[in-house]
Amino acid sequence: MTLKLMKILDPIIETLFNINSQKDFETKALELFRFQYANNEVYRKFVELLKIEASLVSSLEEIPFLPISFFKSHRLNVKSDHQIVFKSSGTTGKMRSNHFVADTSIYEESFRSGFKRAYGNPTEFTLLALLPSYLEQGESSLVYMADSLIKESGKEKSSFYLNDFEKLNQTIIELEQAKESYILLGVSFALLNFFEEFPQNIKCGIVMETGGMKGRRKELTKTELHQELKQGSGVRKVHSEYGMTELLSQAYSQGDELYHCPPWMKVLTRSTTDPLSLVTNQRGLINVIDLANVYSCPFIATEDMGFVHPDGSFKVMGRFDTSEIRGCNLMVE
């Protein structure tokens, strides 16, 4: 990366995780938009194909959001090199997204800071990770995050539990008896399978789902999923993590199905019939601004349906049925 690019990005990165106002967020988002337009060839071509005059973009609402499918069809990285590639989970025969991460320290700072804002220091919890599909396929950003938090927790029983339900059950029994705080982080189908085989009455732990049946079980609405997890685990509230391969930040829900973003991340919604039009106070497709994506693309149009509340919290309502054929995929090969 040239010295000129570093001079542009360094002040943004240095203060990225200290954003404390909407004005500060918008200022940095617009700075990154201009940087991306100037230095990200794929994003610049996308903006030009939309016939948007970049110099006239002056608000968050005017920033073009790149369809998330571009992570499958294009290399999104303003740098010529990268430190790691994260790949999305996928069923057989489906193309996986590739996120070329130029600086893993930004990702690590993002997920650590985001977790601490939501839950406090990882050392306060034993972290039990039930992520079989991600571990099996490899190259997962979620596994990378969980592994780091497991190590940071410093607890003897913090670990991955691939398919060893008996060991996981025994660990939970021991933690409950010792009245120790813990988080059971799992992909939806694995949590359902575990609680069916080993029903629990959890008092000291948090059950946190990361979504996704991965073709292993029937898809459920978020409300249906949480109801089944409550019945199987005995908890009153099920927590959730909203993240994806294409993002370097996560939003968390602490049991009310409402996700809250860290200050460097923001969710907006767009019309289902006009991908360039944002909507408010109604259901729409989720757009995410993730300022931690400084080197790839911070402005992502996802294929999730959602509703954003005035305070910025949002609800996820599942995938949009026609996501594979909707408009604005101008450059997908």
Coordinates of C-alpha atoms in Angstrom, one line a residue:
M1 CA 0.0 0.0 0.0
T2 CA 1.3 3.4 -0.9
L3 CA 2.3 6.0 1.7
K4 CA -0.5 8.2 0.4
L5 CA -3.2 5.5 1.1
M6 CA -1.7 4.9 4.6
K7 CA -1.9 8.6 5.4
I8 CA -5.6 8.6 4.5
L9 CA -6.5 5.4 6.4
D10 CA -4.3 5.7 9.5
P11 CA -6.4 8.4 11.3
I12 CA -9.6 6.6 10.5
I13 CA -8.3 3.2 11.8
E14 CA -6.7 4.8 14.9
T15 CA -10.0 6.3 16.1
L16 CA -12.4 3.7 14.6
F17 CA -13.3 2.0 17.9
N18 CA -13.7 5.3 19.7
I19 CA -16.7 6.6 17.8
N20 CA -19.1 8.3 20.2
S21 CA -21.7 10.1 18.2
Q22 CA -23.8 9.8 15.0
K23 CA -22.0 12.7 13.5
D24 CA -18.6 11.1 14.1
F25 CA -19.9 7.9 12.5
E26 CA -21.2 9.7 9.5
T27 CA -18.0 11.7 9.0
K28 CA -15.9 8.5 9.0
A29 CA -18.4 6.6 6.8
L30 CA -18.2 9.4 4.2
E31 CA -14.4 9.5 4.4
L32 CA -14.3 5.7 3.8
F33 CA -16.8 6.0 0.9
R34 CA -14.5 8.5 -0.8
F35 CA -11.5 6.3 0.0
Q36 CA -13.2 3.2 -1.4
Y37 CA -14.4 5.0 -4.5
A38 CA -10.8 6.2 -5.2
N39 CA -9.0 2.9 -4.4
N40 CA -11.4 -0.1 -4.7
E41 CA -11.7 -0.8 -8.4
V42 CA -14.7 -3.1 -8.0
Y43 CA -16.7 -0.7 -5.8
R44 CA -15.8 2.3 -8.1
K45 CA -17.0 0.4 -11.2
F46 CA -20.2 -0.5 -9.3
V47 CA -20.9 3.1 -8.3
E48 CA -20.2 4.3 -11.9
L49 CA -22.6 1.7 -13.4
L50 CA -25.3 3.1 -11.1
K51 CA -24.5 6.5 -12.7
I52 CA -24.0 8.0 -9.2
E53 CA -21.7 11.1 -9.0
A54 CA -19.4 10.2 -6.1
S55 CA -18.5 13.8 -5.5
L56 CA -22.1 14.6 -4.7
V57 CA -22.6 11.9 -2.1
S58 CA -22.9 13.8 1.2
S59 CA -25.0 11.6 3.6
L60 CA -25.2 8.0 4.7
E61 CA -28.5 7.7 2.7
E62 CA -26.8 8.5 -0.5
I63 CA -24.0 5.9 -0.2
P64 CA -24.4 3.0 -2.6
F65 CA -24.4 -0.5 -1.0
L66 CA -22.6 -3.3 -2.8
P67 CA -24.6 -6.6 -3.1
I68 CA -23.2 -9.2 -0.7
S69 CA -22.9 -11.7 -3.6
F70 CA -19.9 -9.7 -4.9
F71 CA -17.8 -11.4 -2.2
K72 CA -18.4 -14.6 -4.2
S73 CA -17.7 -13.2 -7.6
H74 CA -15.0 -10.6 -7.0
R75 CA -11.9 -10.0 -4.9
L76 CA -12.7 -7.1 -2.7
N77 CA -9.5 -5.7 -1.3
V78 CA -7.8 -2.3 -1.8
K79 CA -4.5 -3.9 -0.9
S80 CA -2.6 -6.3 -3.2
D81 CA -1.9 -8.7 -0.3
H82 CA -3.9 -10.1 2.6
Q83 CA -3.2 -11.8 5.9
I84 CA -6.1 -14.3 5.9
V85 CA -9.1 -15.3 3.7
F86 CA -12.4 -16.1 5.5
K87 CA -14.9 -18.3 3.6
S88 CA -18.6 -18.5 4.2
S89 CA -20.2 -21.8 5.2
G90 CA -22.0 -23.3 2.3
T91 CA -23.8 -26.4 1.1
T92 CA -22.3 -28.7 -1.5
G93 CA -22.1 -27.2 -5.0
K94 CA -22.7 -23.6 -3.8
M95 CA -20.0 -21.0 -4.2
R96 CA -18.6 -19.7 -1.0
S97 CA -18.0 -16.0 -0.2
N98 CA -14.3 -15.0 0.2
H99 CA -13.3 -12.1 2.5
F100 CA -9.7 -11.2 1.9
V101 CA -8.7 -9.6 5.2
A102 CA -5.7 -7.3 4.9
D103 CA -5.2 -6.7 8.6
T104 CA -6.4 -9.3 11.1
S105 CA -5.7 -6.9 14.0
I106 CA -8.6 -4.7 12.9
Y107 CA -10.9 -7.8 13.0
E108 CA -9.6 -8.8 16.4
E109 CA -10.1 -5.3 17.9
S110 CA -13.6 -5.2 16.4
F111 CA -14.9 -8.5 17.8
R112 CA -13.1 -8.0 21.2
S113 CA -14.4 -4.5 21.6
G114 CA -17.9 -5.5 20.4
F115 CA -18.1 -8.5 22.8
K116 CA -16.9 -6.4 25.8
R117 CA -19.5 -3.7 25.1
A118 CA -22.2 -6.3 25.1
Y119 CA -21.0 -8.8 27.8
G120 CA -18.0 -7.5 29.6
N121 CA -14.5 -9.1 29.8
P122 CA -14.3 -12.6 28.3
T123 CA -12.4 -13.6 31.5
E124 CA -15.8 -13.5 33.3
F125 CA -17.1 -16.4 31.3
T126 CA -16.3 -20.0 30.4
L127 CA -17.0 -20.1 26.6
L128 CA -18.4 -23.3 25.2
A129 CA -18.4 -23.3 21.3
L130 CA -20.7 -25.7 19.5
L131 CA -19.9 -24.9 15.8
P132 CA -19.6 -28.2 14.0
S133 CA -20.4 -27.0 10.4
Y134 CA -17.9 -24.1 10.6
L135 CA -15.2 -26.3 12.1
E136 CA -15.7 -29.0 9.4
Q137 CA -15.5 -26.6 6.5
G138 CA -12.7 -24.4 7.9
E139 CA -11.6 -20.9 7.1
S140 CA -14.4 -19.5 9.2
S141 CA -14.3 -16.0 10.7
L142 CA -16.7 -17.2 13.4
V143 CA -14.3 -20.0 14.5
Y144 CA -11.4 -17.4 14.4
M145 CA -13.4 -15.2 16.8
A146 CA -14.5 -18.0 19.1
D147 CA -11.0 -19.4 19.3
S148 CA -9.6 -16.0 20.3
L149 CA -12.3 -15.5 22.9
I150 CA -11.8 -19.0 24.3
K151 CA -8.1 -18.3 24.8
E152 CA -8.8 -14.9 26.2
S153 CA -11.3 -16.3 28.7
G154 CA -8.5 -18.3 30.3
K155 CA -11.0 -20.8 31.7
E156 CA -10.0 -24.5 31.9
K157 CA -13.3 -25.7 30.4
S158 CA -13.5 -23.1 27.6
S159 CA -13.3 -25.1 24.4
F160 CA -14.8 -26.2 21.1
Y161 CA -17.2 -29.1 21.3
L162 CA -17.4 -30.5 17.8
N163 CA -19.9 -33.4 18.2
D164 CA -19.1 -34.5 21.7
F165 CA -22.5 -33.9 23.3
E166 CA -21.7 -36.1 26.3
K167 CA -18.7 -34.1 27.2
L168 CA -20.6 -30.8 26.7
N169 CA -23.4 -32.0 28.9
Q170 CA -21.0 -33.0 31.6
T171 CA -19.2 -29.6 31.4
I172 CA -22.5 -27.8 31.8
I173 CA -23.4 -29.9 34.8
E174 CA -20.1 -29.1 36.4
L175 CA -20.4 -25.4 35.7
E176 CA -24.0 -25.3 37.0
Q177 CA -22.9 -27.1 40.2
A178 CA -20.1 -24.6 40.7
K179 CA -22.4 -21.7 39.9
E180 CA -19.9 -20.4 37.3
S181 CA -21.0 -18.0 34.5
Y182 CA -20.7 -19.4 31.0
I183 CA -21.8 -18.8 27.4
L184 CA -22.9 -21.6 25.1
L185 CA -22.3 -20.3 21.6
G186 CA -23.7 -22.5 18.9
V187 CA -25.0 -22.8 15.4
S188 CA -28.8 -23.3 15.5
F189 CA -29.1 -26.9 14.3
A190 CA -26.4 -28.1 16.7
L191 CA -28.0 -26.4 19.7
L192 CA -31.3 -28.0 18.8
N193 CA -29.7 -31.4 18.4
F194 CA -27.9 -31.1 21.7
F195 CA -30.9 -30.0 23.7
E196 CA -33.0 -32.8 22.2
E197 CA -30.4 -35.4 23.4
F198 CA -29.5 -33.7 26.6
P199 CA -32.3 -31.4 27.9
Q200 CA -31.0 -28.8 30.4
N201 CA -32.2 -26.5 33.1
I202 CA -29.6 -23.8 32.7
K203 CA -29.4 -21.2 35.5
C204 CA -25.9 -19.8 35.3
G205 CA -25.3 -19.8 31.6
I206 CA -26.2 -17.8 28.5
V207 CA -27.4 -19.7 25.3
M208 CA -26.3 -17.7 22.2
E209 CA -27.3 -18.8 18.7
T210 CA -25.5 -17.7 15.6
G211 CA -28.3 -18.7 13.2
G212 CA -28.3 -21.1 10.4
M213 CA -29.6 -24.6 9.9
K214 CA -27.0 -25.2 7.2
G215 CA -29.4 -27.7 5.5
R216 CA -29.3 -30.0 8.5
R217 CA -32.8 -29.2 9.8
K218 CA -36.0 -27.5 8.8
E219 CA -35.7 -23.7 8.7
L220 CA -37.5 -21.9 11.5
T221 CA -38.4 -18.3 12.1
K222 CA -36.3 -16.7 14.8
T223 CA -39.3 -16.8 17.2
E224 CA -39.9 -20.5 16.6
L225 CA -36.2 -21.2 17.0
H226 CA -35.9 -19.4 20.3
Q227 CA -39.0 -21.1 21.6
E228 CA -37.6 -24.5 20.9
L229 CA -34.2 -23.5 22.4
K230 CA -35.9 -22.2 25.6
Q231 CA -37.8 -25.4 26.0
G232 CA -34.7 -27.5 25.6
S233 CA -32.3 -25.4 27.7
G234 CA -34.6 -24.0 30.4
V235 CA -33.4 -20.5 29.9
R236 CA -35.9 -17.6 29.9
K237 CA -34.1 -15.7 27.1
V238 CA -32.0 -16.8 24.1
H239 CA -29.2 -14.5 23.0
S240 CA -28.1 -14.1 19.4
E241 CA -25.1 -13.0 17.4
Y242 CA -25.6 -11.3 14.0
G243 CA -22.4 -11.5 12.0
M244 CA -21.3 -12.9 8.7
T245 CA -18.1 -13.7 6.7
E246 CA -18.4 -10.5 4.7
L247 CA -18.4 -8.3 7.9
L248 CA -15.7 -7.8 10.5
S249 CA -18.2 -6.6 13.2
Q250 CA -21.1 -8.3 15.0
A251 CA -24.4 -7.1 16.5
Y252 CA -25.8 -8.9 19.6
S253 CA -29.3 -9.5 20.9
Q254 CA -29.6 -10.3 24.6
G255 CA -32.9 -12.1 24.5
D256 CA -35.5 -9.9 22.9
E257 CA -34.7 -10.6 19.2
L258 CA -33.5 -7.0 18.9
Y259 CA -29.9 -6.6 17.8
H260 CA -27.7 -3.7 18.9
C261 CA -24.7 -2.6 16.8
P262 CA -21.4 -1.3 18.2
P263 CA -20.8 2.4 17.4
W264 CA -18.7 1.6 14.3
M265 CA -21.5 -0.5 12.7
K266 CA -25.0 0.6 11.5
V267 CA -28.0 -1.1 9.9
L268 CA -30.4 0.5 7.4
T269 CA -33.2 -1.0 5.3
R270 CA -33.8 -0.7 1.6
S271 CA -36.9 -1.3 -0.5
T272 CA -37.6 -4.9 -1.7
T273 CA -38.6 -3.5 -5.1
D274 CA -36.0 -0.7 -5.6
P275 CA -32.6 -1.7 -4.2
L276 CA -31.4 2.0 -4.3
S277 CA -34.2 3.3 -2.1
L278 CA -33.9 3.2 1.7
V279 CA -37.1 2.7 3.8
T280 CA -37.8 3.6 7.4
N281 CA -40.4 2.3 9.9
Q282 CA -41.2 -0.7 7.7
R283 CA -39.8 -4.0 6.7
G284 CA -37.0 -4.0 4.2
L285 CA -33.8 -5.6 3.1
I286 CA -30.9 -5.1 5.5
N287 CA -28.0 -2.8 4.5
V288 CA -25.0 -2.8 6.8
I289 CA -22.3 -0.1 7.2
D290 CA -19.3 -1.8 8.9
L291 CA -16.5 0.6 9.2
A292 CA -14.1 -2.2 10.2
N293 CA -14.3 -3.3 6.6
V294 CA -11.8 -0.5 5.7
Y295 CA -9.8 -2.6 3.2
S296 CA -12.7 -4.7 1.6
C297 CA -16.0 -2.8 1.4
P298 CA -17.8 -1.2 4.4
F299 CA -21.2 -0.8 2.6
I300 CA -23.0 -4.1 2.1
A301 CA -26.4 -4.9 0.9
T302 CA -27.4 -8.2 2.5
E303 CA -30.1 -10.7 1.6
D304 CA -31.7 -10.6 5.0
M305 CA -35.1 -9.0 5.7
G306 CA -35.3 -6.8 8.8
F307 CA -36.9 -3.9 10.6
V308 CA -34.9 -1.0 12.1
H309 CA -36.2 0.9 15.1
P310 CA -35.6 4.6 15.7
D311 CA -32.9 3.9 18.3
G312 CA -30.9 1.9 15.7
S313 CA -31.7 -1.5 17.1
F314 CA -33.0 -4.0 14.5
K315 CA -34.9 -7.2 14.1
V316 CA -34.0 -9.9 11.6
M317 CA -36.9 -11.5 9.8
G318 CA -35.2 -14.2 7.7
R319 CA -34.0 -14.3 4.1
F320 CA -35.6 -12.6 1.2
D321 CA -37.0 -15.4 -1.1
T322 CA -35.9 -13.9 -4.4
S323 CA -32.5 -12.7 -3.2
E324 CA -30.6 -14.6 -5.9
I325 CA -32.4 -12.7 -8.7
R326 CA -33.0 -9.2 -7.3
G327 CA -31.8 -6.1 -9.1
C328 CA -28.5 -4.2 -8.8
N329 CA -26.2 -7.2 -9.4
L330 CA -24.7 -5.3 -12.3
M331 CA -21.3 -6.9 -12.2
V332 CA -21.8 -10.4 -11.1
E333 CA -20.1 -12.7 -13.5

